[in-house]
mmCIF file of C-alpha atoms and ligand atoms in Angstrom:
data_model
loop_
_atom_site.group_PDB
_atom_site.id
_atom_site.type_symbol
_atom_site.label_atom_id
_atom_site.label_comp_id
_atom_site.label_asym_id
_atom_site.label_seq_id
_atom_site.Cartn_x
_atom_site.Cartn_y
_atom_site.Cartn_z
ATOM 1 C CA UNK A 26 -39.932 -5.287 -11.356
ATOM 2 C CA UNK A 27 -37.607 -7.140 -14.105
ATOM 3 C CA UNK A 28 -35.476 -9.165 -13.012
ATOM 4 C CA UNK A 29 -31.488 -9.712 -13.914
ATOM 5 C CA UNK A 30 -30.768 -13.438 -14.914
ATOM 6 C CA UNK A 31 -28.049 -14.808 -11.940
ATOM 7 C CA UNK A 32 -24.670 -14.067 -12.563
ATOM 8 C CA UNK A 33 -24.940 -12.135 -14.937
ATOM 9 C CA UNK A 34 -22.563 -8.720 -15.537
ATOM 10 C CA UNK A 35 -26.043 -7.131 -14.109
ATOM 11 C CA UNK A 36 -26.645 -9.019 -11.656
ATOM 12 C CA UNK A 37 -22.858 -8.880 -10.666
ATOM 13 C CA UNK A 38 -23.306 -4.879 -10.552
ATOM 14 C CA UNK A 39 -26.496 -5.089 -8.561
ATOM 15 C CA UNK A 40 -24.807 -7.042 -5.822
ATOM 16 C CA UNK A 41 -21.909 -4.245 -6.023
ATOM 17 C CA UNK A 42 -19.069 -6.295 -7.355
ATOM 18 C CA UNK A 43 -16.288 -4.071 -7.513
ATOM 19 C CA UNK A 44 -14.807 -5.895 -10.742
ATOM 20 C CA UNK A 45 -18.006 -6.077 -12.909
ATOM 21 C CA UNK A 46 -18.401 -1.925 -11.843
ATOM 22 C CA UNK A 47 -15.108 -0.943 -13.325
ATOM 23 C CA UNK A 48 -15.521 -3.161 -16.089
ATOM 24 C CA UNK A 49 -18.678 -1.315 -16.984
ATOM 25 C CA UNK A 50 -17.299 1.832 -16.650
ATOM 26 C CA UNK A 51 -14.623 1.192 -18.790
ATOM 27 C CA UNK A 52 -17.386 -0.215 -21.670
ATOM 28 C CA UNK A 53 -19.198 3.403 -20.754
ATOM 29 C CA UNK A 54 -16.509 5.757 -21.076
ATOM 30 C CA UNK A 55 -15.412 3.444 -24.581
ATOM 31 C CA UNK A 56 -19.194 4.082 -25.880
ATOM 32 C CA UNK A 57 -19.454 0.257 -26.281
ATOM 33 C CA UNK A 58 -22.957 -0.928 -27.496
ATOM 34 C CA UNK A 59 -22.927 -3.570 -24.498
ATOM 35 C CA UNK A 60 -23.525 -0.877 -22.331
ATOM 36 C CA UNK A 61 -26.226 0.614 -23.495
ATOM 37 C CA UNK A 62 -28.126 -2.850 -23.119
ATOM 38 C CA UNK A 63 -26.662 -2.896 -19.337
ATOM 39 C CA UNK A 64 -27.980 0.204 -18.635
ATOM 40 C CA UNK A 65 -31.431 -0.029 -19.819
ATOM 41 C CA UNK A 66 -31.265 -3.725 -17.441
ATOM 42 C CA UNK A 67 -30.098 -1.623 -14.363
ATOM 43 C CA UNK A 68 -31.966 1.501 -15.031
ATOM 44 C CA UNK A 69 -35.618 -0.417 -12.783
ATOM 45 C CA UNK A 70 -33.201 -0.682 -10.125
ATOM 46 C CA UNK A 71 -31.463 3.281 -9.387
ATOM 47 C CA UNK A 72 -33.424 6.270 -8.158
ATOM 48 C CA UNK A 73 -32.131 5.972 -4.872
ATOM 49 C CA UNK A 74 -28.527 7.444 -4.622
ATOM 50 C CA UNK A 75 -28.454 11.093 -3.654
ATOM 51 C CA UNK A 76 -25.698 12.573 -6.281
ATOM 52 C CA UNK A 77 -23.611 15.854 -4.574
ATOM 53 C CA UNK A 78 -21.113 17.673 -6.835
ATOM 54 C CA UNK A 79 -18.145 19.114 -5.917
ATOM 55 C CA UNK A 80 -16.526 21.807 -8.607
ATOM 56 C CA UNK A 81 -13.920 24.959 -8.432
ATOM 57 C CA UNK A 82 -11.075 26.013 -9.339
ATOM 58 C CA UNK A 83 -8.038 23.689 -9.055
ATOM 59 C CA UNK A 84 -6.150 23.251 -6.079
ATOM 60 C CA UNK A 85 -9.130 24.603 -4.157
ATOM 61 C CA UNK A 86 -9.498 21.540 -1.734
ATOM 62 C CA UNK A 87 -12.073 19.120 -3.443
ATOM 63 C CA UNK A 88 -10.633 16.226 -2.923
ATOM 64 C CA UNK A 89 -9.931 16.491 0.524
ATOM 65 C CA UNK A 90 -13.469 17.443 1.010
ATOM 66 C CA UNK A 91 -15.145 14.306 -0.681
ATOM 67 C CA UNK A 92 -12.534 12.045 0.889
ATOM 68 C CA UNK A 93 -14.074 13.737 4.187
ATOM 69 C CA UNK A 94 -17.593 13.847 3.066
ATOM 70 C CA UNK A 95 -16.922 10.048 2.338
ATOM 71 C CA UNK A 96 -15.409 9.446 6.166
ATOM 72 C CA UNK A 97 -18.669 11.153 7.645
ATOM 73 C CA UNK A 98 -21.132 8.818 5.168
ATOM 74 C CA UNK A 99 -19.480 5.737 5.930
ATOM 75 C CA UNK A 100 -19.193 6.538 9.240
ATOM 76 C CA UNK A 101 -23.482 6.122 9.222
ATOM 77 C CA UNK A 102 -22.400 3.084 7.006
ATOM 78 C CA UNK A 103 -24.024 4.758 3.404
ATOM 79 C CA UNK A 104 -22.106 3.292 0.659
ATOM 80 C CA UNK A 105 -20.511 5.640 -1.254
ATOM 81 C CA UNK A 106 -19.532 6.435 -4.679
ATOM 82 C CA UNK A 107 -17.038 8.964 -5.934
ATOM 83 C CA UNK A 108 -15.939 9.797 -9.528
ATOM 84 C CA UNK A 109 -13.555 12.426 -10.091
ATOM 85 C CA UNK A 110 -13.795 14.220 -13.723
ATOM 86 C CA UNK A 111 -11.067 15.975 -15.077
ATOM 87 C CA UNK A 112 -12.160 17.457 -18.795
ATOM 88 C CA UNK A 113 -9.133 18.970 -19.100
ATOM 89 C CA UNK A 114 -6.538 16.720 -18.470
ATOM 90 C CA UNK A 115 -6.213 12.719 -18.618
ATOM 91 C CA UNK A 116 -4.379 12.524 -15.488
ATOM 92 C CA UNK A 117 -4.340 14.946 -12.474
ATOM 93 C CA UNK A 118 -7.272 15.512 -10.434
ATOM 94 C CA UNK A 119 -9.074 12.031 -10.896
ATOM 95 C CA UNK A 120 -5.636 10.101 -10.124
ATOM 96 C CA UNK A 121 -4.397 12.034 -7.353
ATOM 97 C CA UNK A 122 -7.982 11.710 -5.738
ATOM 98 C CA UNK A 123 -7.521 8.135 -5.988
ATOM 99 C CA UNK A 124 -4.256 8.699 -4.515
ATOM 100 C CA UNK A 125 -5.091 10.614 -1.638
ATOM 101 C CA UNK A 126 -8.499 8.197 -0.865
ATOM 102 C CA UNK A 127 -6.435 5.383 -0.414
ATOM 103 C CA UNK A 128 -3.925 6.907 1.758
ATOM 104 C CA UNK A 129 -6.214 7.877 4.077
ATOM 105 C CA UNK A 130 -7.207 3.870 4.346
ATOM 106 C CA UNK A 131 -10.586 3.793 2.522
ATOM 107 C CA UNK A 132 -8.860 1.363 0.574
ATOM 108 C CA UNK A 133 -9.790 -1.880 2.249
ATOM 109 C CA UNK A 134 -13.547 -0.711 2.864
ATOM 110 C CA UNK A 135 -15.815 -2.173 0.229
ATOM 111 C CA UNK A 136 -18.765 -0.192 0.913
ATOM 112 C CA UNK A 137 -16.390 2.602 -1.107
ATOM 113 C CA UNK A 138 -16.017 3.068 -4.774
ATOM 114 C CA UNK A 139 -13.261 5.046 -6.234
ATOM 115 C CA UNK A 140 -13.010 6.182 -10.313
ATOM 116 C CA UNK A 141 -11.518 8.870 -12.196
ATOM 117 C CA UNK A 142 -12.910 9.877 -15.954
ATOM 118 C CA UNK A 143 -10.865 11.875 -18.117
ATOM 119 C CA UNK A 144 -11.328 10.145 -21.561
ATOM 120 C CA UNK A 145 -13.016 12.576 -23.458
ATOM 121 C CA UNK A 146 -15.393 10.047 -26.003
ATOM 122 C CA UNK A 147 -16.548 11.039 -30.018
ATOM 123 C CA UNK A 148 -18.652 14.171 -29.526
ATOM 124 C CA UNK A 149 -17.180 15.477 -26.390
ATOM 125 C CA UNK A 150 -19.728 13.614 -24.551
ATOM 126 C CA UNK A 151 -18.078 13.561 -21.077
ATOM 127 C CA UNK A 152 -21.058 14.749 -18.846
ATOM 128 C CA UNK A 153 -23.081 11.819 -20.685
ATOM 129 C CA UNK A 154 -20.524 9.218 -19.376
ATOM 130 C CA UNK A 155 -20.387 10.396 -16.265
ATOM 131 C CA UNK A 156 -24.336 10.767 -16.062
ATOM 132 C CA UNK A 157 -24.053 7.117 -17.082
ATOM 133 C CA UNK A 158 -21.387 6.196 -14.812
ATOM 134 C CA UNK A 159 -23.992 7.706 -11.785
ATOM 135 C CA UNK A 160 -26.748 5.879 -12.544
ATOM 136 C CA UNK A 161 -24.273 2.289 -12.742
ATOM 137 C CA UNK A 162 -23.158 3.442 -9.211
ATOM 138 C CA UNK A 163 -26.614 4.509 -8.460
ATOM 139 C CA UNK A 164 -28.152 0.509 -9.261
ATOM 140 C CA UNK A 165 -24.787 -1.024 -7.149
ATOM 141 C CA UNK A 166 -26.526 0.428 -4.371
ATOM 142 C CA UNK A 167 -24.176 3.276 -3.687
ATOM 143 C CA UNK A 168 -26.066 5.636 -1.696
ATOM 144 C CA UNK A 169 -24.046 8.556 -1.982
ATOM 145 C CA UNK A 170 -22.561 9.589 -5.061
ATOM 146 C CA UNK A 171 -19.915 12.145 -5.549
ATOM 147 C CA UNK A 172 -19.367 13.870 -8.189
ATOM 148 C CA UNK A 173 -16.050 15.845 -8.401
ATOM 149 C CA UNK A 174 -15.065 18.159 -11.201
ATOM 150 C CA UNK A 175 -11.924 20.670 -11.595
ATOM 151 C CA UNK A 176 -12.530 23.896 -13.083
ATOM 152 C CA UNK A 177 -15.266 26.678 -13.686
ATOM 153 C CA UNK A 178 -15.915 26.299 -17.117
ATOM 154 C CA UNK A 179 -18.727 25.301 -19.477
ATOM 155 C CA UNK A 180 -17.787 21.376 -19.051
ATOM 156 C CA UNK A 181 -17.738 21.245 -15.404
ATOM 157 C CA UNK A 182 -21.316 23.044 -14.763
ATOM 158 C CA UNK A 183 -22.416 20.950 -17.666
ATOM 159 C CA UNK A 184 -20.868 17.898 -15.596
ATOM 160 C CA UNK A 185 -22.365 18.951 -12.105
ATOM 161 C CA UNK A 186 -25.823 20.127 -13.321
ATOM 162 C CA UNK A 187 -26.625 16.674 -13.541
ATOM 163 C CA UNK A 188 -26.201 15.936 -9.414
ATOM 164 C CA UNK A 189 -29.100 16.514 -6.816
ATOM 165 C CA UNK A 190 -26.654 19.182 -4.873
ATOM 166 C CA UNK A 191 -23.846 21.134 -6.340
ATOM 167 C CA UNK A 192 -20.966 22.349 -3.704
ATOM 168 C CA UNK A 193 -18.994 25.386 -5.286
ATOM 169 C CA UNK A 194 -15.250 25.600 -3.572
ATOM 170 C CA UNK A 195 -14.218 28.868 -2.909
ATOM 171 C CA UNK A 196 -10.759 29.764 -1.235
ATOM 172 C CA UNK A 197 -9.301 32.795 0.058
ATOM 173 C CA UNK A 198 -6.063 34.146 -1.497
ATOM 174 C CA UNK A 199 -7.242 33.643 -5.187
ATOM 175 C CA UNK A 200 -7.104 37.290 -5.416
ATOM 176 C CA UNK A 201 -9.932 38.836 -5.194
ATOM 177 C CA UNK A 202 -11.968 37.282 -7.726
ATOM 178 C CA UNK A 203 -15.124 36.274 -7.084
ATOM 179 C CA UNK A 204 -16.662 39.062 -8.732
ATOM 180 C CA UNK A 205 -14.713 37.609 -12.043
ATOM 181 C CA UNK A 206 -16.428 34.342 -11.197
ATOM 182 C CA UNK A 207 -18.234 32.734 -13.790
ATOM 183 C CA UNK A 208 -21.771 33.775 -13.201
ATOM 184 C CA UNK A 209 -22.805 30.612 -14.207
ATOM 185 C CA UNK A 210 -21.382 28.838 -11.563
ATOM 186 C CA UNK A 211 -23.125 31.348 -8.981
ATOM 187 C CA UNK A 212 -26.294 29.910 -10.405
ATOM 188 C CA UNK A 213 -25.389 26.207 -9.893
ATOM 189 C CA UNK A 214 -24.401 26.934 -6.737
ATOM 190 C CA UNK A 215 -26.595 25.036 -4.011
ATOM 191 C CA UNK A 216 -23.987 25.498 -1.467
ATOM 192 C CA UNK A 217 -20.855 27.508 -1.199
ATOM 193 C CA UNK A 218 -17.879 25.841 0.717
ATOM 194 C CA UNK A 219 -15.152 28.634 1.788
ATOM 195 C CA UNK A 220 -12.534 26.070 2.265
ATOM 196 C CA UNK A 221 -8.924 26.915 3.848
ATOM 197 C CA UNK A 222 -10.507 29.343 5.842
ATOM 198 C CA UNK A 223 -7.427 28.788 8.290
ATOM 199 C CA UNK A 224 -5.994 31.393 5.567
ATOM 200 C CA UNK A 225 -5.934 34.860 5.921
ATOM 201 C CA UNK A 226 -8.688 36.585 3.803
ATOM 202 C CA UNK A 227 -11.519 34.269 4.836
ATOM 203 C CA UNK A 228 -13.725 36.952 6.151
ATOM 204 C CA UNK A 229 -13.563 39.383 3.632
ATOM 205 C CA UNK A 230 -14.414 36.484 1.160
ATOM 206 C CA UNK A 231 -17.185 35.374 3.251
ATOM 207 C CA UNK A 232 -18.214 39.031 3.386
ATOM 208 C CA UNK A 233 -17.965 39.127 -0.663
ATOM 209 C CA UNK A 234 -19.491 35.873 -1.191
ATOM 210 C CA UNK A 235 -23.006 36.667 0.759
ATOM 211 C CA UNK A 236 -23.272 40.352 -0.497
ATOM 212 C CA UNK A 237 -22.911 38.622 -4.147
ATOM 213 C CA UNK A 238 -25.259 35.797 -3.382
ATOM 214 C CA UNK A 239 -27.901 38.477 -1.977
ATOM 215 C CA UNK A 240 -28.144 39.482 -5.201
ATOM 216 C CA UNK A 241 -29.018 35.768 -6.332
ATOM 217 C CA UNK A 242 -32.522 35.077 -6.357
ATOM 218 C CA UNK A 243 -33.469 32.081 -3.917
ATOM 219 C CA UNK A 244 -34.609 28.906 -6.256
ATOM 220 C CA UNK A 245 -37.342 26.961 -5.191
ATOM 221 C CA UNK A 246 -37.508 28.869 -1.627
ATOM 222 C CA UNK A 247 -33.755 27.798 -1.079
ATOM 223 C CA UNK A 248 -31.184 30.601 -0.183
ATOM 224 C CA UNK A 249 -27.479 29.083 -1.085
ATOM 225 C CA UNK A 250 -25.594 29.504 2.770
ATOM 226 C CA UNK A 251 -21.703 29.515 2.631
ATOM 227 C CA UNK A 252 -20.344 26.934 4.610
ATOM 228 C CA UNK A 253 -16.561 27.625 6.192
ATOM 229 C CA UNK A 254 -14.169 24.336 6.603
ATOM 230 C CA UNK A 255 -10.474 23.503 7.093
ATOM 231 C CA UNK A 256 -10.872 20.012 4.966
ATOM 232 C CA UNK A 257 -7.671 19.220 6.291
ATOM 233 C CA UNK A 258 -8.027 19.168 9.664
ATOM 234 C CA UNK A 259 -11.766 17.858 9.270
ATOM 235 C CA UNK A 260 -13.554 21.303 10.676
ATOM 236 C CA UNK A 261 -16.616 21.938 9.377
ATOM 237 C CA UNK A 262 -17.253 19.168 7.326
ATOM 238 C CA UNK A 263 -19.828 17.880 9.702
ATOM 239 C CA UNK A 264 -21.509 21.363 9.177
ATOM 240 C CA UNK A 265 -20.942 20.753 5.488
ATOM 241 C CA UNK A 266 -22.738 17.424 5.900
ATOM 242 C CA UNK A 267 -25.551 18.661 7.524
ATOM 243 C CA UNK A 268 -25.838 21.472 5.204
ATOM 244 C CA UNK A 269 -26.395 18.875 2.062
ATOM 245 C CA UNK A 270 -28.887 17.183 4.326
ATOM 246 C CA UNK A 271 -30.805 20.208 5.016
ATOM 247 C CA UNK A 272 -30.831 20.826 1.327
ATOM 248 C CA UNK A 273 -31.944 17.616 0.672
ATOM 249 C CA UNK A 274 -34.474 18.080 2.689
ATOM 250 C CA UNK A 275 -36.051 20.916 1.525
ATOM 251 C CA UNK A 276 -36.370 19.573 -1.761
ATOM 252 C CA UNK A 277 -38.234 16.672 -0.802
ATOM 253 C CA UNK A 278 -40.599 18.304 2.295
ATOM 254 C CA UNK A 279 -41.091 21.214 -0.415
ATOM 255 C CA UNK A 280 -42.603 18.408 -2.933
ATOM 256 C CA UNK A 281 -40.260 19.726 -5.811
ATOM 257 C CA UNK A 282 -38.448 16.658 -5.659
ATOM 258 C CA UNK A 283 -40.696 15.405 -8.247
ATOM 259 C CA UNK A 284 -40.916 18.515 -10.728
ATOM 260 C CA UNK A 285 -36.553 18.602 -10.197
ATOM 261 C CA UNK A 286 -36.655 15.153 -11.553
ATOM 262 C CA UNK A 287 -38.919 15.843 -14.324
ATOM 263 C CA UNK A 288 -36.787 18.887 -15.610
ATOM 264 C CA UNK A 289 -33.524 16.512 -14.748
ATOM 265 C CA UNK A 290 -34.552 13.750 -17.263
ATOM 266 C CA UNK A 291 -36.428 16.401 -19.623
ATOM 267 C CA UNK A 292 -32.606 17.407 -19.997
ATOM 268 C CA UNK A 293 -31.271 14.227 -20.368
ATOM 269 C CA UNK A 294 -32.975 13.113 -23.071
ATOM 270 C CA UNK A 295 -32.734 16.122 -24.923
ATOM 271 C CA UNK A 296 -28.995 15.605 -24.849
ATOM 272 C CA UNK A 297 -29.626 11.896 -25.476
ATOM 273 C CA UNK A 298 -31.754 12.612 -28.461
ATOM 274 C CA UNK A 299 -29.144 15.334 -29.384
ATOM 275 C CA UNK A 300 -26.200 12.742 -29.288
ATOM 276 C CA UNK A 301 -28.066 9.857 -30.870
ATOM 277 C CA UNK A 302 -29.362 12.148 -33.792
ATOM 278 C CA UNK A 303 -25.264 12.791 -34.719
ATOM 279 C CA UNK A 304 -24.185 9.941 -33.885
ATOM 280 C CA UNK A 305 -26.668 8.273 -36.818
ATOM 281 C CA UNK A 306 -25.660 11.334 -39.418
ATOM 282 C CA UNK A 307 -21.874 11.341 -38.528
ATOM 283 C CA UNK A 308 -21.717 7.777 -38.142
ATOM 284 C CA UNK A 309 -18.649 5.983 -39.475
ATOM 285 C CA UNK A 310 -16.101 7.410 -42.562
ATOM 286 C CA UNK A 311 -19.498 7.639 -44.746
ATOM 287 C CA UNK A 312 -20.940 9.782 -42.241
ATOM 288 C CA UNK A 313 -17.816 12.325 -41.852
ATOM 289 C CA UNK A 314 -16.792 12.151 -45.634
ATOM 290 C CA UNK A 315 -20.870 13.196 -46.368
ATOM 291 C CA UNK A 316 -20.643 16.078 -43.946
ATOM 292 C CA UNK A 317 -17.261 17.311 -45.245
ATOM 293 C CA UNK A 318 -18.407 16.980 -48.854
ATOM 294 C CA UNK A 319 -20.800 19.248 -47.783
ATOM 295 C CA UNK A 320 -19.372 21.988 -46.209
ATOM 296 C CA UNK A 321 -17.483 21.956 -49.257
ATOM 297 C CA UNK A 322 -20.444 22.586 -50.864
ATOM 298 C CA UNK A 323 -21.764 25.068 -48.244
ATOM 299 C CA UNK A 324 -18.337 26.927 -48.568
ATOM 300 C CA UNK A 325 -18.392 27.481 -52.499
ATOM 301 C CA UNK A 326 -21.861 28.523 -52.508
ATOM 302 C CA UNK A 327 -23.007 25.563 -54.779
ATOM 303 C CA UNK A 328 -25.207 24.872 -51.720
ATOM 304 C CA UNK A 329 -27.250 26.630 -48.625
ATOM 305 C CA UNK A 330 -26.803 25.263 -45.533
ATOM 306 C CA UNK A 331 -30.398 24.592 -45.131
ATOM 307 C CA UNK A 332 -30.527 22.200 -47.632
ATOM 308 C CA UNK A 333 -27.370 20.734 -46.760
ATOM 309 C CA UNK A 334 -28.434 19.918 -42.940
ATOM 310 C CA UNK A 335 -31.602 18.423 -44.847
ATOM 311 C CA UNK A 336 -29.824 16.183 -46.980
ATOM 312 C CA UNK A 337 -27.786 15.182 -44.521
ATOM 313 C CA UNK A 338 -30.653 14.087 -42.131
ATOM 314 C CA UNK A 339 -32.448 12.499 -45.226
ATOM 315 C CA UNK A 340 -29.157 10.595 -45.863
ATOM 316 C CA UNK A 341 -29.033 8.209 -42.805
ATOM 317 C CA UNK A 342 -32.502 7.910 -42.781
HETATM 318 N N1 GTP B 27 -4.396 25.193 4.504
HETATM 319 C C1 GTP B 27 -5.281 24.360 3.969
HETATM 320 N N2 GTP B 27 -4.907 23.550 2.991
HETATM 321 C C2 GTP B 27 -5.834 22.729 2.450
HETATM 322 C C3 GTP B 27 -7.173 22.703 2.906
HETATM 323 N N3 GTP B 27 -7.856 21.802 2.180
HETATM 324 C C4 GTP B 27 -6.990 21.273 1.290
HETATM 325 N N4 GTP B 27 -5.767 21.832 1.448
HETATM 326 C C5 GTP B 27 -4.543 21.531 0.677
HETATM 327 O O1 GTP B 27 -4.688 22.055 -0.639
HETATM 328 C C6 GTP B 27 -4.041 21.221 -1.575
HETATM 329 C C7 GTP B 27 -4.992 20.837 -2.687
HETATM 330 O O2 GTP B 27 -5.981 20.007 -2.146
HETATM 331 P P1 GTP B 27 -6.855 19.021 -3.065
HETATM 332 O O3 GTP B 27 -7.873 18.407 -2.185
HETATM 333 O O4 GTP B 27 -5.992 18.148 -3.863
HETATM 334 O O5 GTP B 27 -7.525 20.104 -4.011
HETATM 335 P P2 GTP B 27 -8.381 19.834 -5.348
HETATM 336 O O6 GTP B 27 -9.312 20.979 -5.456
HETATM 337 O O7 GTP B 27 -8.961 18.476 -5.336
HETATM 338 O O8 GTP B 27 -7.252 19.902 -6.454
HETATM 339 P P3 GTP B 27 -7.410 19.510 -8.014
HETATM 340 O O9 GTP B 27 -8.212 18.257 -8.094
HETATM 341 O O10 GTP B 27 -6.006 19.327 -8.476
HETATM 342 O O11 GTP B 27 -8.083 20.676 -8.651
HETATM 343 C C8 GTP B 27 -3.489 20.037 -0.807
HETATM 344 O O12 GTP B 27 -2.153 20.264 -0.532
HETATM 345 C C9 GTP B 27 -4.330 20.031 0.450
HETATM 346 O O13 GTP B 27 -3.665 19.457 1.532
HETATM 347 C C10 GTP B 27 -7.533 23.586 3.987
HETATM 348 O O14 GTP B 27 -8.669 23.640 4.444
HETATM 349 N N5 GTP B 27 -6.547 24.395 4.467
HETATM 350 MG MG1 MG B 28 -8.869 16.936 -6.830
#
């Protein structure tokens, strides 16, 4: 295995220095080449943090359920990683997470990292970051990773297709909604928390929820089970726990753990390769003033688009 020279911001991040993790988050979510380099050091060393994500709509009781889910992991003394994404705005959910984390007196506990994302980088590439940001938490030996994300659209499942589990938070009193759900978050839907179910309307959800998810076909031999809690007043968040660890399980007895990582990093680098491949055409003002020039082109007919996607590949070769 290669190994990190002392002391350095590497080394620093596999010994899980707080400091030298949010400074490399910070150099992540900026693009900055340096990180690049750190990650391709760190990468020998991850592999072994389990990654759940949390998503649904807002309000719904996420945070309160990974601040629990964090109690019950550090409880059994896992360290634990949490990163709260909020693509739509550069303050709420990820800061009031943070809020609500340290109030309840995680604070002081080390084994415990806390960070919010919002910055949306060149090329929207917000699930990248935080796929990078997992695998940093992933090499500072944080066991369990959570992932939370507010919202139901295209960014979030983009953002919590990359984690081993995905937790879809479902409350009563929404209306009655579900069928308006997205269906693509029915899909990414390992496990279904009905949270607040101290509120009227939990059983008719609960009744909705399985007769839409017998409709689902089971993936890999897996059927997704709804999971009732009161996040507030910690009930069923052991149940919750267990649930993930069933899942987990599965997975890993069933010998798909292998094939799930294949198709995992089969994505990745498709998106990688995607990102790099604009970031070298669009790259800089030459890069942005060549593709404007020709949609210009494109748009007065002095030019197909076929030819102009070829040029522009053959340009920044
Ligand atoms: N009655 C009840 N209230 C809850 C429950 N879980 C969370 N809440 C409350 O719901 C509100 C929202 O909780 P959060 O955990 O911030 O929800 P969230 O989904 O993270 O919110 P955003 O990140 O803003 O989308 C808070 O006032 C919580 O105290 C529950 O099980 N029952
Ligand atoms: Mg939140």
């Amino acid at each position: 295995m290669t190994t990190t020279p002392p002391n350095s911001t590497a080394d620093k991040i596999l010994q899980g220095d707080l400091r030298a993790i949010s400074r490399a988050i910070t150099a992540i979510e900026n693009h900055s080449p340096g990180s690049e380099q750190l990650l391709k050091q760190l990468f020998p060393y991850t592999g072994h943090a389990y990654l759940t994500g949390i998503t649904g709509a807002p309000g719904t009781g996420k945070s309160t359920i990974v601040d629990r889910l964090a109690a019950v992991h550090r409880k059994r003394n896992e360290p634990v990683g949490i990163v709260a994404v909020d693509p739509t705005s550069p303050y709420t959910g990820g800061a009031i997470l943070g809020d609500r984390i340290r109030m309840q007196g995680h604070a002081s506990d080390n084994g415990i990292f806390i960070r919010s994302m919002a910055t949306r980088g060149f090329l929207g590439g917000l699930a990248r970051s935080t796929a990078e940001v997992a695998l940093l938490l992933d090499a500072a030996g944080k066991r369990q990773v959570l992932i939370e994300t507010v919202g139901v659209g295209q960014d979030e499942i983009d953002i919590v297709r990359l984690a081993d589990c995905v937790l879809v938070v479902l409350v009563p009193g929404l209306g009655d909604d579900i069928q308006n759900m997205k269906a693509g978050l029915m899909e990414i839907g390992d496990i279904f928390v009905l949270n607040k179910a101290d509120r009227e309307g939990a059983d008719r959800l609960e009744e909705q929820l399985h007769a839409m998810l017998s409709l689902v076909m089971p993936r890999d031999g897996w059927h997704p089970p709804v999971v009732r809690t009161v996040a507030t007043e910690n009930r069923g968040i052991e149940d919750l726990a267990s649930t993930i660890a069933k899942f987990r399980k599965h997975f890993e007895s069933s010998g798909q753990r292998q094939q799930k990582q294949i198709d995992h990093w089969q994505n990745r680098l498709l998106e990688m390769l995607e990102s790099r491949l604009l970031e070298k055409v669009l790259h800089g003002k030459s890069g942005q003033a060549r593709l404007r020039a020709a949609a210009e082109a494109v748009a007065s007919r002095q030019l197909d688009p076929f030819s102009a996607v070829s040029q522009l590949l053959n340009d920044c070769e």
